[in-house]
């Protein structure tokens, strides 16, 4: 039957199409989520990370939003950063070992600073800069938010004494020229001062002083702070003075024309500098902490951040404590914080340590839960055989669940008697249920050692049971050495026929008399299961044969000899 192209699709066809679209949408959504979860860091990407540790050479940070860690040269910091503080940095390159990446705070600051410079030039904002270098007779190099700009001597308009060192002096300027291609520009101190209304400054100075609470009107909002009009003089409320919480977002909380209460931090008419603060109107949270908190106290806070090394909990705005991963649960191998906590969740924790000088607060979650080691079941004893699931596998062994919250380690050497096996993943699988024996319990270190191979007979013990001393074995010569030769009596088991146990002894030329691959018969002299050694003798086997032949010769009746080859060998060994 031919199909009419203009025919309306049937209900089943439409339903199938809708299902296909629905299925595709779900698959696409899963793909996007997986792609976001597996996002990789890129070169020249600007990232934020929390400081994890600091040494003499580097500052190590955990990068927010990515499963990456990085290090920044310590020399790029004016002072030692605090643990937990947030740092913005530029990705220079990934480490060759895939253990992280090299970051640069200086270059990130320069990039961010250049945006501030462009914004100030476009909107006629004033900027603050530090004189870092003098060009004799021409002017100064000024560091403005990490970008180096030129201040001509003619645009300084500031009386300095001869011979005075101005390196490090911080002043305010106007950006009068920029070069986008070279990221350079020119600033002017003179233009800023020309814009100052001396009468308004004089009137302001008569009314207020540093430390006063004032009401000002928001006039401009920049990336680095808020400009406020106070009695006709424009002051700057910098981001760092808005909240005790570092790098807190602020733009959404201010609008042009809004009246806000602030505190006067600095007033310099000659520099046209009016610095304002908002957080200074409130108590420093660490002052409150010194008064209200103490070690071993239970506190309540909100989870603000989850990283690979722990969870940050905010007690007050600007006051956070860290619950390290090792303090989340009693498990020896704690899960990722995201498996236990959620951002925004309220939690109770125990204060483990407070360092008021470094402003560092260490918290613990597991301390508020019973320690499973205190209630260890009576069946968990050395020598007992238990059954449990494999919870994890590492290169040195596997972890098995002993009790809820307690794991035991089966070291690679205790998984199998086969010493050639070095990879636990080829022997065990996560989630697999295994029977094991407890080898050792260390209550002080809270560590349990378990074994699998101990539930099986030692292969050399089994071999010794199969071949008692004096047993005759037949084997293949595997190798010949100066002191004897090695004979394989079973797959995986080689014994040594010492040269003294070969007919002729040291006078025998082994290379002429024997070759690898030859089949020889030997007598078992000794099987040392502890040292995994097998001693064989061709000489004892020959002696036994001689005695057997002699016994047959001396027989005076037709009755078969009761002496076996094994009895002859045993008698010869006594």
Coordinates of C-alpha atoms in Angstrom, one line a residue:
X1 CA 0.0 0.0 0.0
X2 CA 1.4 3.4 -1.0
X3 CA 1.6 6.1 1.7
X4 CA 0.1 9.5 1.1
X5 CA 2.7 12.2 2.0
X6 CA -0.1 14.5 3.0
X7 CA -1.8 12.0 5.2
X8 CA -2.2 13.1 8.9
X9 CA 0.1 11.1 11.3
X10 CA -1.8 8.6 13.4
X11 CA -2.1 9.0 17.2
X12 CA 0.5 6.2 17.7
X13 CA 2.9 7.9 15.4
X14 CA 2.5 11.2 17.3
X15 CA 2.9 9.5 20.6
X16 CA 6.1 7.8 19.4
X17 CA 7.5 11.1 18.2
X18 CA 6.7 12.8 21.5
X19 CA 8.4 9.9 23.4
X20 CA 11.4 10.2 21.2
X21 CA 11.6 13.9 21.9
X22 CA 11.1 13.3 25.6
X23 CA 13.8 10.6 25.6
X24 CA 16.2 12.9 23.7
X25 CA 15.6 15.8 26.1
X26 CA 16.3 13.5 29.1
X27 CA 19.5 12.2 27.5
X28 CA 20.6 15.7 26.6
X29 CA 19.9 16.9 30.1
X30 CA 22.0 14.0 31.6
X31 CA 24.8 14.8 29.1
X32 CA 24.8 18.5 30.2
X33 CA 24.9 17.5 33.9
X34 CA 27.7 15.1 33.3
X35 CA 29.6 17.7 31.3
X36 CA 29.2 20.2 34.1
X37 CA 30.3 17.7 36.7
X38 CA 33.4 16.8 34.6
X39 CA 34.3 20.4 33.7
X40 CA 38.0 20.7 33.2
X41 CA 40.1 23.7 34.1
X42 CA 41.4 25.8 31.1
X43 CA 44.5 27.8 30.6
X44 CA 44.1 31.6 31.2
X45 CA 40.8 30.9 33.1
X46 CA 40.2 33.1 36.1
X47 CA 39.2 31.0 39.1
X48 CA 38.5 31.4 42.8
X49 CA 39.8 29.1 45.5
X50 CA 40.0 28.8 49.2
X51 CA 43.5 28.7 50.8
X52 CA 44.2 25.2 52.1
X53 CA 47.8 25.5 53.3
X54 CA 50.9 27.8 53.0
X55 CA 54.6 27.1 53.1
X56 CA 57.7 29.2 52.4
X57 CA 57.4 28.8 48.6
X58 CA 53.7 28.3 47.7
X59 CA 50.1 29.0 48.7
X60 CA 47.9 26.0 48.0
X61 CA 44.2 26.5 47.1
X62 CA 41.2 24.3 46.4
X63 CA 39.5 25.7 43.3
X64 CA 35.7 26.4 43.8
X65 CA 33.4 24.5 41.5
X66 CA 36.1 22.3 40.0
X67 CA 37.7 19.1 41.2
X68 CA 41.1 20.7 41.0
X69 CA 43.7 22.1 43.3
X70 CA 46.4 24.6 42.5
X71 CA 49.4 26.4 43.9
X72 CA 50.4 30.1 43.8
X73 CA 53.9 31.4 44.4
X74 CA 54.2 32.8 47.9
X75 CA 56.0 35.8 46.5
X76 CA 52.8 37.1 44.9
X77 CA 51.3 37.8 48.3
X78 CA 52.2 40.9 50.3
X79 CA 51.5 39.0 53.5
X80 CA 50.7 35.5 54.5
X81 CA 47.1 34.6 53.5
X82 CA 44.8 33.1 56.1
X83 CA 43.7 29.5 55.8
X84 CA 40.1 29.5 54.3
X85 CA 40.5 32.9 52.7
X86 CA 39.3 33.2 49.1
X87 CA 41.9 34.0 46.4
X88 CA 41.3 35.0 42.8
X89 CA 44.0 33.6 40.4
X90 CA 44.7 33.0 36.7
X91 CA 45.4 29.4 35.5
X92 CA 48.9 29.3 34.0
X93 CA 49.2 25.6 33.2
X94 CA 48.3 22.2 34.5
X95 CA 50.8 20.2 36.5
X96 CA 52.4 17.3 34.4
X97 CA 51.5 14.9 37.2
X98 CA 47.7 15.8 37.0
X99 CA 47.9 16.7 40.6
X100 CA 46.8 20.2 40.1
X101 CA 47.7 23.4 38.3
X102 CA 50.0 26.4 38.5
X103 CA 48.1 29.7 39.3
X104 CA 49.0 33.3 39.4
X105 CA 47.4 35.8 41.7
X106 CA 49.4 38.6 40.3
X107 CA 48.2 38.1 36.7
X108 CA 44.6 37.7 37.9
X109 CA 44.9 41.0 39.9
X110 CA 46.3 42.7 36.8
X111 CA 43.5 41.5 34.6
X112 CA 40.9 42.4 37.2
X113 CA 42.6 45.7 37.8
X114 CA 42.7 46.6 34.2
X115 CA 38.9 46.3 34.1
X116 CA 38.7 48.7 37.1
X117 CA 41.0 51.1 35.2
X118 CA 38.8 50.9 32.1
X119 CA 35.7 51.4 34.1
X120 CA 37.2 54.4 35.9
X121 CA 38.3 56.0 32.6
X122 CA 34.9 55.4 31.0
X123 CA 32.8 56.7 33.9
X124 CA 35.3 59.4 35.2
X125 CA 35.8 57.6 38.5
X126 CA 38.7 58.3 40.7
X127 CA 41.2 55.5 41.5
X128 CA 43.7 54.8 44.2
X129 CA 47.3 53.9 43.3
X130 CA 50.6 53.3 44.9
X131 CA 53.8 55.0 43.6
X132 CA 56.1 52.1 43.0
X133 CA 58.9 53.6 40.9
X134 CA 60.2 57.0 39.9
X135 CA 61.4 57.9 36.4
X136 CA 63.8 60.7 37.0
X137 CA 62.6 64.0 35.5
X138 CA 59.6 62.5 33.9
X139 CA 57.2 61.1 36.5
X140 CA 56.2 58.0 38.4
X141 CA 55.0 54.5 37.7
X142 CA 51.8 54.0 39.7
X143 CA 50.2 50.6 40.6
X144 CA 46.5 50.9 40.2
X145 CA 44.6 47.7 41.2
X146 CA 47.6 45.6 39.8
X147 CA 48.0 47.6 36.6
X148 CA 51.0 49.9 36.2
X149 CA 50.1 53.3 34.8
X150 CA 52.2 56.4 34.2
X151 CA 51.9 59.6 36.2
X152 CA 53.7 62.5 34.4
X153 CA 55.5 64.9 36.7
X154 CA 53.3 67.7 35.3
X155 CA 50.2 65.9 36.5
X156 CA 51.4 65.4 40.0
X157 CA 50.6 68.8 41.4
X158 CA 51.9 67.8 44.8
X159 CA 54.7 69.5 46.7
X160 CA 57.3 67.0 47.8
X161 CA 60.5 67.7 49.7
X162 CA 63.8 67.2 47.9
X163 CA 65.4 63.9 48.7
X164 CA 62.2 62.3 50.2
X165 CA 61.5 58.7 49.2
X166 CA 57.9 58.5 47.9
X167 CA 58.0 54.8 47.0
X168 CA 55.0 53.1 48.5
X169 CA 53.0 56.4 48.9
X170 CA 49.3 55.8 48.0
X171 CA 47.2 58.6 46.4
X172 CA 44.0 59.1 44.4
X173 CA 44.0 59.9 40.7
X174 CA 41.9 60.3 37.6
X175 CA 42.6 58.1 34.6
X176 CA 43.0 60.5 31.6
X177 CA 44.3 58.1 28.9
X178 CA 44.4 54.3 28.3
X179 CA 45.8 52.0 25.6
X180 CA 43.7 48.8 25.3
X181 CA 46.3 47.0 23.2
X182 CA 49.2 47.5 25.6
X183 CA 47.1 47.7 28.7
X184 CA 48.8 50.9 29.7
X185 CA 47.6 54.3 30.6
X186 CA 48.1 57.8 32.1
X187 CA 46.8 59.1 35.4
X188 CA 46.6 62.6 36.7
X189 CA 46.7 63.8 40.3
X190 CA 46.2 67.4 39.1
X191 CA 42.9 66.8 37.4
X192 CA 41.5 65.2 40.5
X193 CA 42.5 68.0 42.7
X194 CA 41.2 70.6 40.2
X195 CA 37.8 69.0 40.6
X196 CA 37.8 69.3 44.3
X197 CA 35.5 71.9 45.7
X198 CA 37.5 73.4 48.5
X199 CA 34.5 75.2 50.0
X200 CA 32.6 71.9 50.4
X201 CA 35.6 70.2 51.9
X202 CA 36.0 73.0 54.4
X203 CA 32.3 72.9 55.3
X204 CA 32.5 69.1 55.7
X205 CA 35.6 69.3 57.9
X206 CA 33.7 71.7 60.2
X207 CA 30.8 69.2 60.7
X208 CA 32.4 65.8 60.9
X209 CA 35.6 64.0 61.9
X210 CA 37.1 60.5 61.6
X211 CA 35.0 58.0 63.5
X212 CA 31.6 59.8 63.1
X213 CA 28.5 58.1 61.9
X214 CA 27.1 59.9 58.9
X215 CA 24.4 59.5 56.3
X216 CA 25.5 59.6 52.7
X217 CA 23.8 59.1 49.3
X218 CA 24.9 56.4 46.8
X219 CA 26.0 58.2 43.7
X220 CA 27.9 55.5 41.7
X221 CA 28.4 51.7 42.0
X222 CA 31.7 50.3 40.7
X223 CA 33.2 46.8 40.7
X224 CA 35.4 47.6 43.7
X225 CA 33.0 49.6 45.8
X226 CA 30.3 52.3 46.1
X227 CA 30.8 56.0 45.7
X228 CA 28.7 58.0 48.1
X229 CA 27.9 61.8 48.3
X230 CA 28.5 63.3 51.7
X231 CA 27.7 67.0 52.0
X232 CA 28.8 67.5 48.3
X233 CA 32.1 65.6 48.8
X234 CA 32.3 62.2 47.1
X235 CA 33.6 59.4 49.4
X236 CA 34.4 55.8 48.6
X237 CA 32.9 52.8 50.4
X238 CA 35.3 50.0 49.3
X239 CA 34.2 46.4 49.1
X240 CA 36.5 45.4 51.9
X241 CA 34.7 47.8 54.2
X242 CA 31.2 46.7 53.4
X243 CA 31.1 43.4 55.2
X244 CA 33.3 41.3 57.5
X245 CA 32.7 38.5 55.1
X246 CA 35.5 38.6 52.6
X247 CA 34.6 39.1 48.9
X248 CA 30.9 39.2 49.8
X249 CA 28.7 40.3 46.8
X250 CA 27.4 43.8 47.3
X251 CA 26.1 45.4 44.1
X252 CA 22.5 44.0 44.5
X253 CA 22.2 45.7 48.0
X254 CA 22.8 49.3 46.8
X255 CA 20.9 51.5 44.4
X256 CA 21.7 55.0 43.0
X257 CA 20.1 57.6 45.3
X258 CA 19.8 55.3 48.3
X259 CA 20.7 56.9 51.7
X260 CA 22.8 54.7 53.9
X261 CA 24.4 55.1 57.3
X262 CA 28.2 54.9 57.3
X263 CA 31.2 55.6 59.4
X264 CA 34.0 58.0 58.4
X265 CA 37.3 56.1 58.2
X266 CA 39.7 58.6 56.6
X267 CA 39.5 62.3 55.7
X268 CA 42.3 64.0 53.7
X269 CA 41.3 67.3 52.1
X270 CA 44.7 67.8 50.4
X271 CA 44.3 64.3 48.7
X272 CA 40.6 64.6 48.2
X273 CA 40.3 61.3 50.1
X274 CA 37.2 60.5 52.0
X275 CA 37.0 56.8 53.0
X276 CA 33.8 55.4 54.4
X277 CA 32.9 52.1 56.1
X278 CA 29.7 50.1 56.7
X279 CA 31.0 47.1 58.6
X280 CA 32.7 49.3 61.1
X281 CA 29.2 50.2 62.4
X282 CA 28.9 46.6 63.6
X283 CA 30.9 44.5 66.0
X284 CA 33.7 42.5 64.5
X285 CA 32.5 38.9 64.7
X286 CA 35.9 37.8 66.1
X287 CA 35.4 40.2 69.0
X288 CA 32.1 38.5 69.7
X289 CA 33.8 35.1 69.3
X290 CA 36.5 36.0 71.9
X291 CA 33.7 36.9 74.3
X292 CA 31.3 34.1 73.5
X293 CA 33.1 31.0 72.3
X294 CA 35.4 28.5 73.9
X295 CA 36.8 25.1 73.2
X296 CA 34.5 22.1 73.5
X297 CA 31.4 24.2 73.1
X298 CA 28.6 23.0 70.8
X299 CA 27.7 25.7 68.3
X300 CA 25.1 25.9 65.5
X301 CA 25.8 27.4 62.1
X302 CA 25.1 27.2 58.3
X303 CA 27.1 25.3 55.8
X304 CA 28.5 27.9 53.3
X305 CA 30.9 25.8 51.2
X306 CA 31.8 22.2 50.6
X307 CA 35.3 21.3 49.4
X308 CA 37.5 18.2 49.0
X309 CA 39.1 18.8 52.3
X310 CA 36.0 19.7 54.4
X311 CA 33.0 22.0 55.0
X312 CA 32.9 25.6 56.0
X313 CA 30.3 26.6 58.6
X314 CA 29.3 30.2 59.2
X315 CA 28.4 31.2 62.8
X316 CA 28.0 34.9 62.1
X317 CA 28.6 36.9 58.9
X318 CA 32.4 37.0 58.5
X319 CA 33.0 34.2 61.0
X320 CA 33.4 30.7 59.6
X321 CA 34.8 27.5 61.0
X322 CA 36.2 24.5 59.1
X323 CA 35.0 20.9 59.7
X324 CA 37.9 18.9 58.2
X325 CA 37.0 15.7 56.4
X326 CA 38.7 13.7 59.2
X327 CA 36.3 15.3 61.7
X328 CA 33.1 14.5 59.7
X329 CA 32.7 10.8 60.7
X330 CA 34.4 8.2 62.7
X331 CA 35.1 6.2 59.5
X332 CA 38.8 5.8 58.7
X333 CA 38.1 6.6 55.1
X334 CA 35.5 9.5 55.4
X335 CA 33.2 10.2 52.4
X336 CA 33.3 13.5 50.5
X337 CA 31.6 16.3 52.5
X338 CA 28.9 16.6 49.7
X339 CA 27.7 13.0 50.7
X340 CA 26.9 14.2 54.2
X341 CA 26.1 17.9 54.1
X342 CA 24.4 20.4 51.8
X343 CA 25.2 24.1 51.2
X344 CA 22.7 26.1 53.3
X345 CA 22.1 23.3 55.8
X346 CA 22.1 24.2 59.5
X347 CA 24.3 21.9 61.6
X348 CA 25.6 21.5 65.1
X349 CA 29.3 21.0 65.6
X350 CA 31.8 20.9 68.4
X351 CA 34.6 23.6 68.7
X352 CA 37.9 21.7 68.6
X353 CA 40.2 24.7 68.6
X354 CA 40.1 28.5 68.4
X355 CA 43.1 30.6 67.2
X356 CA 42.0 34.2 67.8
X357 CA 45.3 35.6 66.6
X358 CA 45.1 33.8 63.2
X359 CA 41.3 34.0 63.2
X360 CA 40.9 30.3 62.7
X361 CA 38.1 28.1 64.0
X362 CA 38.3 24.2 63.8
X363 CA 35.0 22.3 64.2
X364 CA 34.1 18.7 64.5
X365 CA 30.9 16.8 63.6
X366 CA 31.7 13.3 64.5
X367 CA 32.4 14.2 68.1
X368 CA 28.6 14.7 68.6
X369 CA 28.0 11.1 67.5
X370 CA 28.8 7.9 69.4
X371 CA 32.3 6.4 68.6
X372 CA 31.6 2.9 67.2
X373 CA 34.9 1.8 68.7
X374 CA 33.4 2.3 72.2
X375 CA 30.7 -0.2 71.4
X376 CA 32.7 -2.8 69.4
X377 CA 30.7 -6.0 69.2
X378 CA 32.0 -9.2 71.1
X379 CA 32.4 -11.0 67.8
X380 CA 35.1 -8.6 66.7
X381 CA 38.0 -10.4 68.2
X382 CA 41.4 -11.6 66.9
X383 CA 41.0 -15.0 65.3
X384 CA 37.3 -14.8 64.6
X385 CA 36.0 -15.4 61.1
X386 CA 33.4 -12.8 59.9
X387 CA 31.6 -11.9 56.7
X388 CA 31.4 -8.4 55.3
X389 CA 31.3 -6.3 52.1
X390 CA 34.4 -4.8 50.4
X391 CA 33.9 -1.0 50.8
X392 CA 36.9 0.2 48.9
X393 CA 40.1 -0.9 47.1
X394 CA 43.5 0.8 47.0
X395 CA 46.8 -0.2 45.5
X396 CA 47.9 -1.6 48.9
X397 CA 44.8 -3.6 49.7
X398 CA 41.1 -3.6 50.3
X399 CA 38.8 -2.3 53.0
X400 CA 36.0 -4.5 54.4
X401 CA 33.1 -3.4 56.6
X402 CA 33.5 -4.9 60.0
X403 CA 30.7 -3.0 61.7
X404 CA 28.7 0.1 60.9
X405 CA 31.3 2.9 60.8
X406 CA 34.3 0.6 61.2
X407 CA 36.4 -0.9 58.5
X408 CA 39.2 -3.4 58.4
X409 CA 42.1 -3.5 56.0
X410 CA 43.0 -6.6 54.1
X411 CA 46.6 -5.9 53.0
X412 CA 47.6 -7.1 49.6
X413 CA 50.0 -9.6 51.2
X414 CA 47.0 -11.1 53.1
X415 CA 44.6 -11.6 50.2
X416 CA 46.3 -14.5 48.5
X417 CA 49.3 -16.9 49.0
X418 CA 50.3 -16.1 45.4
X419 CA 53.1 -13.5 45.9
X420 CA 53.0 -12.6 42.2
X421 CA 49.6 -11.0 42.6
X422 CA 50.2 -7.3 43.2
X423 CA 46.9 -5.8 42.1
X424 CA 44.0 -6.0 44.5
X425 CA 41.4 -5.0 41.9
X426 CA 42.1 -8.2 40.0
X427 CA 41.2 -10.2 43.1
X428 CA 38.4 -8.3 44.8
X429 CA 35.5 -6.0 43.7
X430 CA 33.9 -3.2 45.6
X431 CA 30.6 -4.4 47.0
X432 CA 31.6 -8.0 47.0
X433 CA 30.9 -10.0 50.1
X434 CA 33.8 -11.9 51.5
X435 CA 34.7 -14.1 54.5
X436 CA 37.7 -13.0 56.4
X437 CA 39.6 -13.6 59.6
X438 CA 40.6 -10.8 62.0
X439 CA 44.4 -10.8 62.4
X440 CA 44.9 -7.8 64.7
X441 CA 43.0 -5.1 66.5
X442 CA 44.8 -1.9 67.5
X443 CA 42.4 0.1 69.8
X444 CA 44.8 3.0 70.2
X445 CA 45.2 3.6 66.5
X446 CA 41.6 2.4 65.9
X447 CA 42.8 0.0 63.2
X448 CA 41.8 -3.6 62.3
X449 CA 43.9 -5.9 60.1
X450 CA 42.1 -8.7 58.3
X451 CA 43.1 -11.6 56.1
X452 CA 41.6 -13.8 53.4
X453 CA 44.5 -16.2 52.6
X454 CA 44.7 -17.3 56.3
X455 CA 41.4 -19.1 55.7
X456 CA 43.0 -21.3 53.1
X457 CA 45.7 -24.0 53.7
X458 CA 49.2 -22.7 53.1
X459 CA 50.3 -24.2 49.7
X460 CA 53.6 -25.4 51.0
X461 CA 51.8 -27.1 54.0
X462 CA 49.5 -28.8 51.5
X463 CA 52.6 -29.8 49.4
X464 CA 54.3 -31.3 52.5
X465 CA 51.2 -33.3 53.3
X466 CA 51.3 -34.7 49.8
X467 CA 55.0 -35.4 49.8
X468 CA 56.3 -36.6 53.2
X469 CA 60.0 -36.9 53.7
X470 CA 61.4 -39.7 51.6
X471 CA 58.7 -39.5 49.0
X472 CA 59.8 -40.1 45.4
X473 CA 58.9 -37.4 43.0
X474 CA 59.5 -36.9 39.3
X475 CA 60.2 -33.4 37.9
X476 CA 61.6 -31.3 35.1
X477 CA 64.9 -29.5 35.4
X478 CA 64.2 -25.8 35.1
X479 CA 67.7 -24.4 35.5
X480 CA 71.2 -25.4 36.3
X481 CA 73.5 -23.3 38.6
X482 CA 77.0 -23.7 40.0
X483 CA 75.7 -25.2 43.3
X484 CA 73.0 -27.5 41.9
X485 CA 69.9 -27.5 39.8
X486 CA 66.2 -26.5 40.3
X487 CA 63.6 -29.1 39.5
X488 CA 59.9 -28.3 39.1
X489 CA 57.9 -31.1 40.9
X490 CA 54.5 -29.4 40.4
X491 CA 53.4 -26.2 38.5
X492 CA 54.6 -23.3 40.6
X493 CA 56.8 -25.5 43.0
X494 CA 60.5 -25.8 42.3
X495 CA 62.9 -27.7 44.6
X496 CA 66.7 -27.5 44.8
X497 CA 68.9 -30.5 44.2
X498 CA 72.1 -29.3 45.8
X499 CA 75.3 -30.5 44.1
X500 CA 76.1 -32.5 47.2
X501 CA 72.8 -34.5 46.6
X502 CA 73.8 -35.4 43.0
X503 CA 75.9 -38.6 42.4
X504 CA 79.5 -37.6 42.0
X505 CA 79.0 -34.4 44.0
X506 CA 81.3 -31.6 43.2
X507 CA 83.2 -33.8 40.7
X508 CA 80.1 -33.9 38.5
X509 CA 80.0 -31.6 35.5
X510 CA 76.3 -30.6 35.7
X511 CA 76.2 -29.0 32.3
X512 CA 77.4 -32.2 30.6
X513 CA 75.3 -34.6 32.7
X514 CA 72.0 -32.7 32.8
X515 CA 70.1 -30.3 30.6
X516 CA 67.1 -28.0 31.3
X517 CA 64.0 -29.9 30.3
X518 CA 65.3 -33.3 31.4
X519 CA 63.0 -35.4 33.5
X520 CA 64.7 -36.7 36.7
X521 CA 63.5 -38.7 39.8
X522 CA 64.4 -37.4 43.2
X523 CA 63.6 -38.1 46.9
X524 CA 62.1 -35.4 49.1
X525 CA 64.6 -34.4 51.7
X526 CA 62.7 -31.4 53.3
X527 CA 59.8 -29.0 52.6
X528 CA 60.2 -25.7 54.6
X529 CA 56.8 -24.0 54.4
X530 CA 57.9 -21.0 56.4
X531 CA 60.7 -20.1 54.0
X532 CA 59.0 -21.7 51.0
X533 CA 62.0 -24.0 50.2
X534 CA 62.0 -27.5 48.9
X535 CA 65.1 -29.7 49.2
X536 CA 65.5 -32.7 46.9
X537 CA 68.1 -35.5 46.5
X538 CA 69.0 -37.7 43.4
X539 CA 71.6 -39.5 45.5
X540 CA 69.1 -40.7 48.1
X541 CA 66.8 -41.9 45.3
X542 CA 69.7 -43.9 43.8
X543 CA 70.6 -45.3 47.2
X544 CA 67.0 -46.4 47.7
X545 CA 67.0 -48.1 44.3
X546 CA 70.2 -50.0 45.2
X547 CA 68.7 -51.2 48.5
X548 CA 65.6 -52.3 46.7
X549 CA 67.7 -54.3 44.2
X550 CA 69.8 -55.8 47.1
X551 CA 66.6 -56.8 49.0
X552 CA 65.4 -58.6 45.9
X553 CA 68.7 -60.4 45.5
X554 CA 68.9 -61.6 49.1
X555 CA 65.4 -63.0 49.2
X556 CA 65.4 -66.8 49.7
X557 CA 61.8 -67.4 49.1
X558 CA 59.2 -66.4 46.5
X559 CA 57.5 -64.2 49.1
X560 CA 57.5 -60.6 47.8
X561 CA 59.7 -58.2 49.7
X562 CA 57.9 -56.1 52.3
X563 CA 60.4 -53.4 52.0
X564 CA 59.2 -50.5 49.9
X565 CA 61.2 -47.8 48.2
X566 CA 59.9 -45.3 50.7
X567 CA 61.0 -47.5 53.7
X568 CA 64.5 -47.8 52.2
X569 CA 64.7 -44.1 51.8
X570 CA 63.4 -43.5 55.3
X571 CA 65.9 -45.9 56.8
X572 CA 68.8 -44.3 54.9
X573 CA 67.8 -40.9 56.2
X574 CA 67.8 -42.0 59.9

